[in-house]
Tab-separated table of C-alpha atoms and ligand atoms in Angstrom:
chain	number	residue	atom	x	y	z
J	1	MET	CA	-0.015	0.047	-0.321
J	2	ARG	CA	1.193	3.836	-0.886
J	3	TYR	CA	0.076	6.467	1.160
J	4	HIS	CA	-0.168	9.371	-1.432
J	5	SER	CA	-3.754	9.770	-0.373
J	6	PRO	CA	-4.802	13.570	-1.482
J	7	GLY	CA	-6.997	15.967	0.735
J	8	VAL	CA	-7.404	15.512	4.446
J	9	LYS	CA	-5.350	12.558	6.125
J	10	LYS	CA	-6.409	10.269	9.025
J	11	THR	CA	-3.565	10.886	11.538
J	12	LEU	CA	-2.436	7.745	13.413
J	13	ILE	CA	-1.054	9.063	17.029
J	14	LEU	CA	1.926	6.645	17.732
J	15	GLU	CA	3.654	5.731	20.913
J	16	PRO	CA	7.103	5.951	20.752
J	17	ASP	CA	7.082	2.241	21.902
J	18	THR	CA	8.474	-0.710	20.015
J	19	GLN	CA	4.897	-1.252	18.244
J	20	GLY	CA	4.654	2.792	17.270
J	21	LEU	CA	8.119	2.969	16.052
J	22	ALA	CA	8.078	0.025	14.139
J	23	ALA	CA	4.685	1.492	12.685
J	24	ALA	CA	6.182	4.586	12.105
J	25	GLY	CA	9.287	3.191	10.401
J	26	ARG	CA	6.649	1.439	7.967
J	27	ILE	CA	4.672	4.252	7.119
J	28	LEU	CA	7.685	6.026	5.969
J	29	ARG	CA	9.272	3.001	3.767
J	30	GLN	CA	5.753	2.988	2.140
J	31	GLY	CA	5.723	7.051	1.115
J	32	GLY	CA	3.812	8.139	3.990
J	33	LEU	CA	4.522	11.336	6.359
J	34	VAL	CA	5.428	10.587	9.736
J	35	VAL	CA	6.141	13.531	12.338
J	36	PHE	CA	8.499	12.562	15.093
J	37	PRO	CA	10.509	14.515	17.758
J	38	THR	CA	13.927	15.272	17.640
J	39	GLU	CA	16.319	17.213	20.066
J	40	THR	CA	15.976	20.137	18.331
J	41	VAL	CA	12.249	20.587	16.882
J	42	TYR	CA	9.900	18.320	15.401
J	43	GLY	CA	9.907	16.839	11.909
J	44	LEU	CA	7.824	16.211	9.413
J	45	GLY	CA	9.673	13.057	7.840
J	46	ALA	CA	9.401	11.179	4.462
J	47	ASN	CA	11.738	8.912	2.760
J	48	ALA	CA	14.196	10.986	1.255
J	49	LEU	CA	14.989	8.478	-1.709
J	50	ASP	CA	11.266	8.866	-2.719
J	51	ALA	CA	10.393	11.873	-4.452
J	52	ALA	CA	6.412	11.583	-4.948
J	53	ALA	CA	6.288	11.027	-1.027
J	54	CYS	CA	9.021	14.385	-0.774
J	55	ARG	CA	6.257	16.299	-2.823
J	56	GLU	CA	4.098	15.336	-0.054
J	57	ILE	CA	6.030	17.322	2.296
J	58	PHE	CA	5.615	20.781	0.573
J	59	ARG	CA	1.929	20.534	0.084
J	60	ALA	CA	1.430	19.228	3.752
J	61	LYS	CA	3.467	22.504	4.909
J	62	GLY	CA	2.520	25.057	1.982
J	63	ARG	CA	6.091	24.912	1.796
J	64	PRO	CA	7.786	26.921	-1.283
J	65	GLN	CA	9.282	24.256	-3.992
J	66	ASP	CA	12.485	26.239	-3.852
J	67	ASN	CA	13.347	26.006	-0.164
J	68	PRO	CA	15.106	22.214	0.030
J	69	LEU	CA	14.774	19.983	2.898
J	70	ILE	CA	17.134	18.442	5.665
J	71	VAL	CA	17.776	14.935	5.273
J	72	HIS	CA	18.425	12.732	8.390
J	73	THR	CA	20.187	9.582	8.856
J	74	ALA	CA	20.344	6.956	12.056
J	75	ASP	CA	24.372	7.384	11.740
J	76	LEU	CA	27.395	8.817	10.659
J	77	MET	CA	27.816	5.954	7.927
J	78	GLY	CA	24.543	6.713	6.442
J	79	LEU	CA	25.190	10.291	6.341
J	80	ALA	CA	28.751	9.273	4.338
J	81	ARG	CA	26.734	7.418	1.758
J	82	LEU	CA	24.702	10.396	0.726
J	83	ALA	CA	27.380	12.686	0.410
J	84	ARG	CA	29.506	12.802	-2.980
J	85	GLU	CA	32.765	14.118	-0.974
J	86	LEU	CA	33.298	14.348	2.587
J	87	PRO	CA	35.921	17.219	3.158
J	88	PRO	CA	38.571	16.287	5.920
J	89	ARG	CA	37.032	19.699	7.735
J	90	ALA	CA	33.518	18.649	7.595
J	91	ALA	CA	34.273	15.086	8.720
J	92	ALA	CA	36.053	16.358	11.733
J	93	LEU	CA	32.887	18.427	11.999
J	94	ALA	CA	30.844	15.109	12.031
J	95	GLN	CA	32.744	13.543	14.279
J	96	ALA	CA	33.049	16.248	17.170
J	97	PHE	CA	29.270	16.918	16.826
J	98	LEU	CA	26.879	14.265	15.648
J	99	PRO	CA	24.482	12.826	16.735
J	100	GLY	CA	23.470	15.995	17.545
J	101	PRO	CA	22.019	19.756	16.224
J	102	LEU	CA	24.186	20.298	13.535
J	103	THR	CA	23.584	20.095	9.840
J	104	LEU	CA	26.416	19.760	7.012
J	105	ILE	CA	25.901	21.127	3.570
J	106	LEU	CA	27.649	18.633	1.326
J	107	PRO	CA	27.517	17.721	-2.503
J	108	LYS	CA	24.731	15.267	-2.974
J	109	THR	CA	24.771	11.901	-4.546
J	110	HIS	CA	22.278	11.032	-7.457
J	111	GLU	CA	20.273	9.010	-5.204
J	112	ILE	CA	18.906	11.830	-3.859
J	113	PRO	CA	15.924	13.176	-5.567
J	114	ASP	CA	15.669	17.017	-6.933
J	115	GLU	CA	12.862	17.609	-4.698
J	116	VAL	CA	14.794	17.235	-1.803
J	117	THR	CA	17.424	19.548	-2.688
J	118	ALA	CA	15.111	22.203	-4.806
J	119	GLY	CA	17.872	20.978	-7.652
J	120	LEU	CA	21.017	22.101	-5.988
J	121	PRO	CA	23.832	20.029	-6.024
J	122	THR	CA	24.136	19.842	-2.326
J	123	VAL	CA	22.118	18.251	0.009
J	124	ALA	CA	21.598	19.525	3.831
J	125	LEU	CA	22.476	16.094	6.248
J	126	ARG	CA	22.185	15.350	9.933
J	127	VAL	CA	22.115	12.690	12.346
J	128	PRO	CA	19.929	13.881	15.347
J	129	GLU	CA	20.489	12.456	18.737
J	130	ASP	CA	17.169	12.386	20.188
J	131	PRO	CA	16.377	8.645	21.198
J	132	VAL	CA	13.022	8.522	19.711
J	133	ALA	CA	14.507	10.178	16.068
J	134	ARG	CA	17.231	7.778	16.193
J	135	GLU	CA	14.695	4.801	16.413
J	136	VAL	CA	12.264	6.122	14.102
J	137	LEU	CA	15.275	6.322	11.522
J	138	ARG	CA	16.625	2.379	12.272
J	139	HIS	CA	13.083	1.505	11.677
J	140	ALA	CA	12.490	3.475	8.314
J	141	GLN	CA	16.060	1.589	7.207
J	142	VAL	CA	15.876	4.879	4.446
J	143	PRO	CA	17.035	8.549	5.291
J	144	VAL	CA	14.510	10.721	6.167
J	145	ALA	CA	13.880	13.842	4.528
J	146	ALA	CA	12.128	16.356	7.484
J	147	PRO	CA	11.649	20.038	7.580
J	148	SER	CA	10.017	21.323	10.911
J	149	ALA	CA	6.682	20.027	11.069
J	150	ASN	CA	5.265	23.808	11.097
J	151	LEU	CA	2.936	24.887	8.451
J	152	SER	CA	5.342	27.147	6.196
J	153	GLY	CA	5.687	30.725	8.294
J	154	ARG	CA	4.886	29.640	11.670
J	155	PRO	CA	6.802	28.712	14.693
J	156	SER	CA	8.406	25.183	14.725
J	157	PRO	CA	6.822	22.653	17.137
J	158	THR	CA	8.690	21.848	20.364
J	159	THR	CA	6.271	19.488	22.055
J	160	PHE	CA	3.728	16.588	20.949
J	161	GLU	CA	0.876	18.827	21.457
J	162	MET	CA	2.075	21.843	19.170
J	163	ALA	CA	3.034	19.207	16.602
J	164	ARG	CA	-0.184	17.627	16.652
J	165	GLU	CA	-2.008	21.175	16.282
J	166	ALA	CA	0.079	22.144	12.747
J	167	MET	CA	-0.293	18.539	11.842
J	168	GLU	CA	-3.169	16.417	12.523
J	169	GLY	CA	-5.068	15.891	8.891
J	170	ARG	CA	-2.129	16.731	7.139
J	171	ALA	CA	0.287	14.027	8.307
J	172	ASP	CA	0.029	10.040	8.385
J	173	ALA	CA	1.298	9.617	11.868
J	174	ILE	CA	2.598	11.611	14.848
J	175	ILE	CA	4.543	9.997	17.108
J	176	ARG	CA	3.595	11.131	20.991
J	177	GLY	CA	7.284	12.195	22.049
J	178	GLU	CA	8.522	14.516	24.741
J	179	PRO	CA	9.608	18.088	24.534
J	180	SER	CA	12.623	18.662	22.629
J	181	ARG	CA	15.679	19.707	24.705
J	182	VAL	CA	17.528	22.187	22.575
J	183	GLY	CA	14.053	23.991	21.161
J	184	LEU	CA	15.550	25.812	18.375
J	185	GLU	CA	16.507	24.348	14.903
J	186	SER	CA	19.987	22.853	13.814
J	187	THR	CA	22.886	24.654	12.978
J	188	ILE	CA	23.303	24.705	9.506
J	189	VAL	CA	27.055	24.655	8.203
J	190	ARG	CA	29.044	24.500	4.856
J	191	VAL	CA	32.980	23.936	4.812
J	192	SER	CA	34.396	26.501	2.041
J	193	GLU	CA	38.074	27.482	0.971
J	194	ASP	CA	37.462	30.150	3.755
J	195	GLY	CA	37.098	28.361	6.202
J	196	ILE	CA	33.271	27.252	8.519
J	197	GLU	CA	30.169	29.393	7.198
J	198	ILE	CA	27.399	28.994	9.215
J	199	LEU	CA	23.982	29.438	7.408
J	200	ARG	CA	21.659	29.290	10.277
J	201	PRO	CA	22.743	29.647	13.582
J	202	GLY	CA	20.991	26.886	16.035
J	203	GLY	CA	21.826	23.925	18.377
J	204	ILE	CA	25.457	24.149	18.193
J	205	SER	CA	27.094	27.752	18.966
J	206	GLU	CA	29.727	29.614	17.115
J	207	GLU	CA	31.767	29.049	20.219
J	208	ALA	CA	31.709	25.552	20.366
J	209	LEU	CA	32.126	25.081	16.457
J	210	ARG	CA	35.401	27.209	16.790
J	211	ALA	CA	36.961	24.843	20.017
J	212	ALA	CA	36.413	22.011	17.959
J	213	VAL	CA	38.308	23.329	14.668
J	214	GLY	CA	41.583	25.086	16.218
J	215	ASN	CA	42.738	27.737	14.028
J	216	CYS	CA	40.350	27.331	10.802
J	217	PRO	CA	38.281	30.908	10.287
J	218	VAL	CA	34.431	30.457	11.669
J	219	ARG	CA	32.081	33.089	10.412
J	220	GLY	CA	27.894	33.626	10.371
J	221	VAL	CA	26.969	34.540	7.033
J	222	PHE	CA	23.259	34.487	8.075
J	223	HIS	CA	22.845	38.214	8.303
J	224	GLU	CA	24.821	39.342	5.410
J	225	ASP	CA	23.579	41.655	2.396
J	226	ALA	CA	19.969	41.204	2.218
J	227	HIS	CA	20.047	41.337	-1.570
J	228	ALA	CA	22.559	38.828	-2.581
J	229	PRO	CA	21.105	35.091	-2.558
J	230	PRO	CA	20.877	33.610	0.724
J	231	PRO	CA	22.882	30.785	1.259
J	232	ALA	CA	20.382	28.526	3.301
J	233	PRO	CA	17.281	29.371	0.780
J	234	GLY	CA	14.982	29.105	3.640
J	235	MET	CA	16.688	32.274	5.528
J	236	LYS	CA	14.882	34.472	3.026
J	237	TYR	CA	11.203	33.665	3.815
J	238	THR	CA	9.147	34.890	6.688
J	239	HIS	CA	9.656	32.579	9.584
J	240	TYR	CA	8.638	31.582	13.077
J	241	LYS	CA	6.280	34.163	13.600
J	242	PRO	CA	3.314	33.405	16.382
J	243	ARG	CA	-0.209	35.053	15.649
J	244	ALA	CA	0.345	37.808	17.940
J	245	ALA	CA	1.989	40.989	17.239
J	246	LEU	CA	5.855	40.343	18.365
J	247	ILE	CA	8.047	43.309	19.721
J	248	LEU	CA	11.743	43.365	20.967
J	249	TYR	CA	12.586	44.923	24.067
J	250	ARG	CA	15.951	45.820	25.800
J	251	GLY	CA	15.659	46.042	29.702
J	252	LYS	CA	12.759	46.953	31.793
J	253	GLU	CA	12.235	50.431	30.788
J	254	GLU	CA	11.597	49.759	27.318
J	255	ARG	CA	9.601	46.880	27.961
J	256	ASP	CA	7.351	49.210	30.323
J	257	GLU	CA	7.323	52.078	27.871
J	258	ILE	CA	5.400	49.518	25.168
J	259	LEU	CA	3.342	48.168	27.767
J	260	ARG	CA	1.929	51.892	28.251
J	261	GLN	CA	1.503	52.204	24.790
J	262	TRP	CA	-0.549	49.257	24.106
J	263	GLN	CA	-2.286	49.551	27.468
J	264	GLY	CA	-5.331	47.565	27.540
J	265	LYS	CA	-4.576	44.679	25.200
J	266	LYS	CA	-3.644	41.332	26.257
J	267	ALA	CA	0.221	40.701	26.615
J	268	GLY	CA	2.837	37.911	26.802
J	269	VAL	CA	6.152	38.809	28.355
J	270	LEU	CA	9.197	36.694	27.722
J	271	GLY	CA	11.822	38.451	30.022
J	272	LEU	CA	15.617	36.690	30.843
J	273	GLY	CA	16.109	36.460	34.513
J	274	GLU	CA	16.113	39.071	36.896
J	275	SER	CA	15.568	41.700	34.138
J	276	GLY	CA	12.210	39.958	33.678
J	277	GLY	CA	11.056	40.827	37.009
J	278	GLY	CA	7.488	41.476	37.519
J	279	ALA	CA	6.477	44.496	39.472
J	280	GLY	CA	4.304	47.003	37.716
J	281	LEU	CA	2.495	44.540	35.693
J	282	GLU	CA	-1.196	44.228	35.713
J	283	GLY	CA	-3.609	41.561	35.144
J	284	SER	CA	-4.065	41.197	31.347
J	285	ILE	CA	-0.114	40.692	31.111
J	286	LEU	CA	1.421	37.316	31.124
J	287	LEU	CA	5.148	37.439	32.306
J	288	ARG	CA	7.386	34.172	31.674
J	289	GLU	CA	10.578	34.317	33.320
J	290	LEU	CA	13.588	32.353	31.587
J	291	SER	CA	16.463	31.571	33.657
J	292	SER	CA	19.566	31.379	30.816
J	293	PRO	CA	19.958	31.664	27.294
J	294	GLU	CA	19.341	27.684	26.955
J	295	ASP	CA	16.095	27.882	28.733
J	296	TYR	CA	14.849	30.880	26.316
J	297	ALA	CA	15.917	28.524	23.270
J	298	ARG	CA	14.288	25.777	24.458
J	299	ARG	CA	10.807	27.572	25.730
J	300	LEU	CA	10.559	30.186	22.885
J	301	TYR	CA	8.275	28.382	20.218
J	302	ALA	CA	6.273	26.643	22.858
J	303	GLU	CA	6.061	30.119	24.823
J	304	PHE	CA	4.479	31.526	21.535
J	305	PHE	CA	2.207	28.627	21.110
J	306	ALA	CA	0.791	29.195	24.806
J	307	PHE	CA	0.358	33.067	24.656
J	308	ASP	CA	-1.720	32.635	21.129
J	309	CYS	CA	-3.709	29.763	22.852
J	310	MET	CA	-4.554	32.302	25.511
J	311	GLY	CA	-5.421	35.159	23.167
J	312	CYS	CA	-2.432	37.380	23.570
J	313	GLU	CA	-2.417	40.525	20.958
J	314	LEU	CA	1.054	41.127	21.678
J	315	ILE	CA	4.249	39.374	22.872
J	316	LEU	CA	7.121	41.349	24.195
J	317	ALA	CA	10.378	39.445	23.917
J	318	GLU	CA	13.635	40.438	25.560
J	319	TYR	CA	16.699	40.573	23.682
J	320	PRO	CA	19.375	37.641	24.809
J	321	PRO	CA	23.014	38.072	25.133
J	322	GLU	CA	24.277	37.587	21.116
J	323	THR	CA	26.702	34.967	22.796
J	324	GLY	CA	26.243	30.983	22.546
J	325	ILE	CA	22.628	29.794	21.936
J	326	GLY	CA	21.739	33.355	22.759
J	327	ARG	CA	22.382	34.356	18.986
J	328	ALA	CA	20.204	31.647	17.549
J	329	VAL	CA	17.587	32.833	19.892
J	330	ALA	CA	18.402	36.539	18.494
J	331	ASN	CA	18.184	35.447	15.053
J	332	ARG	CA	14.398	33.360	15.629
J	333	LEU	CA	13.404	36.590	17.298
J	334	LEU	CA	14.563	38.946	14.651
J	335	LYS	CA	12.705	36.973	11.922
J	336	ALA	CA	9.865	36.572	13.747
J	337	ALA	CA	9.448	40.077	14.369
J	338	GLY	CA	9.950	40.379	10.598
J	339	GLU	CA	12.970	42.024	10.632
J	340	LYS	CA	16.532	41.106	8.991
J	341	GLY	CA	18.362	38.613	10.814
E	401	TXA	O1	16.738	21.091	13.539
E	401	TXA	C1	16.358	20.889	12.163
E	401	TXA	O2	17.284	21.083	11.574
E	401	TXA	C2	14.970	20.886	11.939
E	401	TXA	C3	15.019	19.056	12.112
E	401	TXA	C4	12.939	18.434	12.192
E	401	TXA	O3	15.937	18.251	12.000
E	401	TXA	N1	14.959	21.094	10.498
E	401	TXA	C5	14.371	22.100	9.982
E	401	TXA	O4	14.325	21.834	8.750
E	401	TXA	O5	14.931	22.964	10.631
E	401	TXA	P1	13.434	23.200	7.959
E	401	TXA	O6	13.111	22.846	6.451
E	401	TXA	O7	12.587	24.185	8.625
E	401	TXA	O8	14.953	23.951	7.579
E	401	TXA	C6	15.775	23.809	6.647
E	401	TXA	C7	16.877	24.623	6.496
E	401	TXA	C8	16.098	25.540	5.577
E	401	TXA	O9	16.689	27.071	5.826
E	401	TXA	C9	17.025	25.208	3.863
E	401	TXA	O10	16.409	26.327	3.291
E	401	TXA	C10	18.306	24.784	4.308
E	401	TXA	O11	17.998	24.195	5.621
E	401	TXA	N2	18.845	24.013	3.687
E	401	TXA	C11	18.494	22.655	2.877
E	401	TXA	N3	18.913	22.000	2.097
E	401	TXA	C12	20.305	23.017	1.767
E	401	TXA	C13	21.282	23.197	1.074
E	401	TXA	N4	21.619	22.208	0.240
E	401	TXA	N5	21.995	24.319	0.940
E	401	TXA	C14	21.642	25.475	1.690
E	401	TXA	N6	20.854	25.726	2.917
E	401	TXA	C15	19.935	24.431	2.842
E	402	MG	MG1	11.489	25.367	9.709
């Protein structure tokens, strides 16, 4: 049986037990779409070697055709098989960080259909570390193409509830997994002659990459000239947007000034540590304190979701310090607020 039924799908909810994981593997092998947890965000997976199955991903998400997908494999050997070349620096990064929240852009083999890479000669490859994700990949016995399991433009799901809200009726199955440990998408890197380029900041920080590669230069290229073609095609689209209006602030004074301007509106506030403090905030304002940049990353999308569910018209989010995972949080906040990241 093939799974390419058009229209609204009947979505199975699978438990992350032996039976559920075997069913997920079977559905993927037969051309179906399975939502599964990873340590970064939940993914919407399809057999990466099946062009028709991958086309279904774009349909289910409403994703632009020119935005290529990340291919997930169960182990490093599986990853190496899909790359036409593995330059020594890329191999060193794979050894240092995989399984984990890092995606490598590498020259692709013919096995990977153009649907996956949007016609590019390169493919994005990653080995997730989440145990449920790894079991899904092991049972599937094929590489799995998986973007984040949200509708295009919306925040990525980091909990089962968020994934279900986004993909019920669109995917063939959703695995009831745990909340994602990192909470933001993987770091995407490309190895060039000049060193290592970060195309999207994420779960592995620039500092961690630097420490692993010694004297090889590492630079972020995600905030460069907005008119040049973006290195990761997906970075040119609006992304991560909650329904509520999102405004970023620095420090309590700025926060309170914005809240005064929007007085009477139901607002959600994301504040870091002490500076989050609740003095002077009234009933229609929901304050969520993040204890660290890691906590901010882990909870960001889930808090957007919660504020939207509670009918907030406005979300105020504090700028995180731009070091470590804070850089990835800042990048997502800027995009979600509609500014250039
Ligand atoms: O953490 C993650 O990476 C999650 C989980 C599910 O693994 N996946 C994810 O996929 O974030 P998605 O589709 O939401 O983002 C993929 C990004 C897009 O910005 C896309 O343009 C870029 O990867 N990308 C994919 N293939 C590429 C390639 N060959 N060259 C440059 N960028 C590529
Ligand atoms: Mg995405």
